[in-house]
Amino acid sequence: MAQLGEVFVCKLCGNEVTVTKAGGNPSIHCCGQEMTKKSK
Ligand SMILES: [Zn+2]
């Protein structure tokens, strides 16, 4: 489950998404693949 404040990055296009609301979809997809959680 996504946690508030986590940042996910797409390795293909570099798009970054910050989770603004915890819960919901456990994974975020971009460019047809799952986005990777960005380490701080
Ligand atoms: Zn992408």
PDB file of N, CA and C in Angstrom, residues 7-33:
ATOM      1  N   VAL A   7       7.652   8.828  -2.890  1.00  0.00           N
ATOM      2  CA  VAL A   7       7.838   9.276  -4.260  1.00  0.00           C
ATOM      3  C   VAL A   7       8.121   8.074  -5.152  1.00  0.00           C
ATOM      4  N   PHE A   8       7.376   7.972  -6.233  1.00  0.00           N
ATOM      5  CA  PHE A   8       7.600   6.895  -7.205  1.00  0.00           C
ATOM      6  C   PHE A   8       8.163   7.523  -8.473  1.00  0.00           C
ATOM      7  N   VAL A   9       9.115   6.838  -9.088  1.00  0.00           N
ATOM      8  CA  VAL A   9       9.729   7.347 -10.305  1.00  0.00           C
ATOM      9  C   VAL A   9       9.625   6.314 -11.423  1.00  0.00           C
ATOM     10  N   CYS A  10       9.397   6.791 -12.619  1.00  0.00           N
ATOM     11  CA  CYS A  10       9.351   5.914 -13.786  1.00  0.00           C
ATOM     12  C   CYS A  10      10.743   5.858 -14.396  1.00  0.00           C
ATOM     13  N   LYS A  11      11.279   4.663 -14.503  1.00  0.00           N
ATOM     14  CA  LYS A  11      12.637   4.507 -15.026  1.00  0.00           C
ATOM     15  C   LYS A  11      12.718   4.796 -16.521  1.00  0.00           C
ATOM     16  N   LEU A  12      11.586   4.740 -17.184  1.00  0.00           N
ATOM     17  CA  LEU A  12      11.598   4.941 -18.627  1.00  0.00           C
ATOM     18  C   LEU A  12      11.557   6.418 -19.008  1.00  0.00           C
ATOM     19  N   CYS A  13      10.675   7.193 -18.378  1.00  0.00           N
ATOM     20  CA  CYS A  13      10.525   8.589 -18.782  1.00  0.00           C
ATOM     21  C   CYS A  13      10.944   9.578 -17.700  1.00  0.00           C
ATOM     22  N   GLY A  14      11.256   9.078 -16.499  1.00  0.00           N
ATOM     23  CA  GLY A  14      11.714   9.965 -15.437  1.00  0.00           C
ATOM     24  C   GLY A  14      10.599  10.678 -14.704  1.00  0.00           C
ATOM     25  N   ASN A  15       9.375  10.337 -15.028  1.00  0.00           N
ATOM     26  CA  ASN A  15       8.242  10.957 -14.357  1.00  0.00           C
ATOM     27  C   ASN A  15       8.238  10.604 -12.869  1.00  0.00           C
ATOM     28  N   GLU A  16       7.966  11.595 -12.028  1.00  0.00           N
ATOM     29  CA  GLU A  16       7.908  11.355 -10.590  1.00  0.00           C
ATOM     30  C   GLU A  16       6.514  11.647 -10.075  1.00  0.00           C
ATOM     31  N   VAL A  17       6.046  10.780  -9.190  1.00  0.00           N
ATOM     32  CA  VAL A  17       4.722  10.958  -8.602  1.00  0.00           C
ATOM     33  C   VAL A  17       4.847  10.884  -7.095  1.00  0.00           C
ATOM     34  N   THR A  18       4.347  11.904  -6.409  1.00  0.00           N
ATOM     35  CA  THR A  18       4.347  11.891  -4.940  1.00  0.00           C
ATOM     36  C   THR A  18       2.964  11.472  -4.455  1.00  0.00           C
ATOM     37  N   VAL A  19       2.960  10.551  -3.504  1.00  0.00           N
ATOM     38  CA  VAL A  19       1.687  10.083  -2.957  1.00  0.00           C
ATOM     39  C   VAL A  19       1.124  11.149  -2.026  1.00  0.00           C
ATOM     40  N   THR A  20      -0.051  11.622  -2.354  1.00  0.00           N
ATOM     41  CA  THR A  20      -0.671  12.666  -1.536  1.00  0.00           C
ATOM     42  C   THR A  20      -1.791  12.115  -0.670  1.00  0.00           C
ATOM     43  N   LYS A  21      -2.101  10.840  -0.891  1.00  0.00           N
ATOM     44  CA  LYS A  21      -3.138  10.224  -0.084  1.00  0.00           C
ATOM     45  C   LYS A  21      -2.796   8.751   0.091  1.00  0.00           C
ATOM     46  N   ALA A  22      -2.620   8.310   1.335  1.00  0.00           N
ATOM     47  CA  ALA A  22      -2.238   6.932   1.604  1.00  0.00           C
ATOM     48  C   ALA A  22      -3.354   5.974   1.233  1.00  0.00           C
ATOM     49  N   GLY A  23      -2.953   4.757   0.891  1.00  0.00           N
ATOM     50  CA  GLY A  23      -3.927   3.723   0.577  1.00  0.00           C
ATOM     51  C   GLY A  23      -4.257   3.681  -0.906  1.00  0.00           C
ATOM     52  N   GLY A  24      -5.322   3.004  -1.210  1.00  0.00           N
ATOM     53  CA  GLY A  24      -5.727   2.890  -2.602  1.00  0.00           C
ATOM     54  C   GLY A  24      -4.872   1.900  -3.361  1.00  0.00           C
ATOM     55  N   ASN A  25      -4.631   2.203  -4.607  1.00  0.00           N
ATOM     56  CA  ASN A  25      -3.876   1.320  -5.475  1.00  0.00           C
ATOM     57  C   ASN A  25      -2.462   1.112  -4.928  1.00  0.00           C
ATOM     58  N   PRO A  26      -2.034  -0.144  -4.716  1.00  0.00           N
ATOM     59  CA  PRO A  26      -0.720  -0.424  -4.154  1.00  0.00           C
ATOM     60  C   PRO A  26       0.423  -0.148  -5.117  1.00  0.00           C
ATOM     61  N   SER A  27       0.131   0.018  -6.382  1.00  0.00           N
ATOM     62  CA  SER A  27       1.180   0.294  -7.345  1.00  0.00           C
ATOM     63  C   SER A  27       0.733   1.356  -8.331  1.00  0.00           C
ATOM     64  N   ILE A  28       1.719   2.111  -8.831  1.00  0.00           N
ATOM     65  CA  ILE A  28       1.441   3.159  -9.798  1.00  0.00           C
ATOM     66  C   ILE A  28       2.141   2.789 -11.099  1.00  0.00           C
ATOM     67  N   HIS A  29       1.429   2.888 -12.189  1.00  0.00           N
ATOM     68  CA  HIS A  29       2.014   2.493 -13.464  1.00  0.00           C
ATOM     69  C   HIS A  29       2.240   3.690 -14.384  1.00  0.00           C
ATOM     70  N   CYS A  30       3.318   3.623 -15.152  1.00  0.00           N
ATOM     71  CA  CYS A  30       3.639   4.636 -16.143  1.00  0.00           C
ATOM     72  C   CYS A  30       4.394   3.937 -17.263  1.00  0.00           C
ATOM     73  N   CYS A  31       4.168   4.353 -18.493  1.00  0.00           N
ATOM     74  CA  CYS A  31       4.841   3.746 -19.639  1.00  0.00           C
ATOM     75  C   CYS A  31       4.608   2.227 -19.692  1.00  0.00           C
ATOM     76  N   GLY A  32       3.509   1.765 -19.153  1.00  0.00           N
ATOM     77  CA  GLY A  32       3.164   0.354 -19.220  1.00  0.00           C
ATOM     78  C   GLY A  32       3.887  -0.533 -18.236  1.00  0.00           C
ATOM     79  N   GLN A  33       4.579   0.078 -17.262  1.00  0.00           N
ATOM     80  CA  GLN A  33       5.239  -0.729 -16.242  1.00  0.00           C
ATOM     81  C   GLN A  33       5.058  -0.098 -14.873  1.00  0.00           C
TER      82      GLN A  33
END
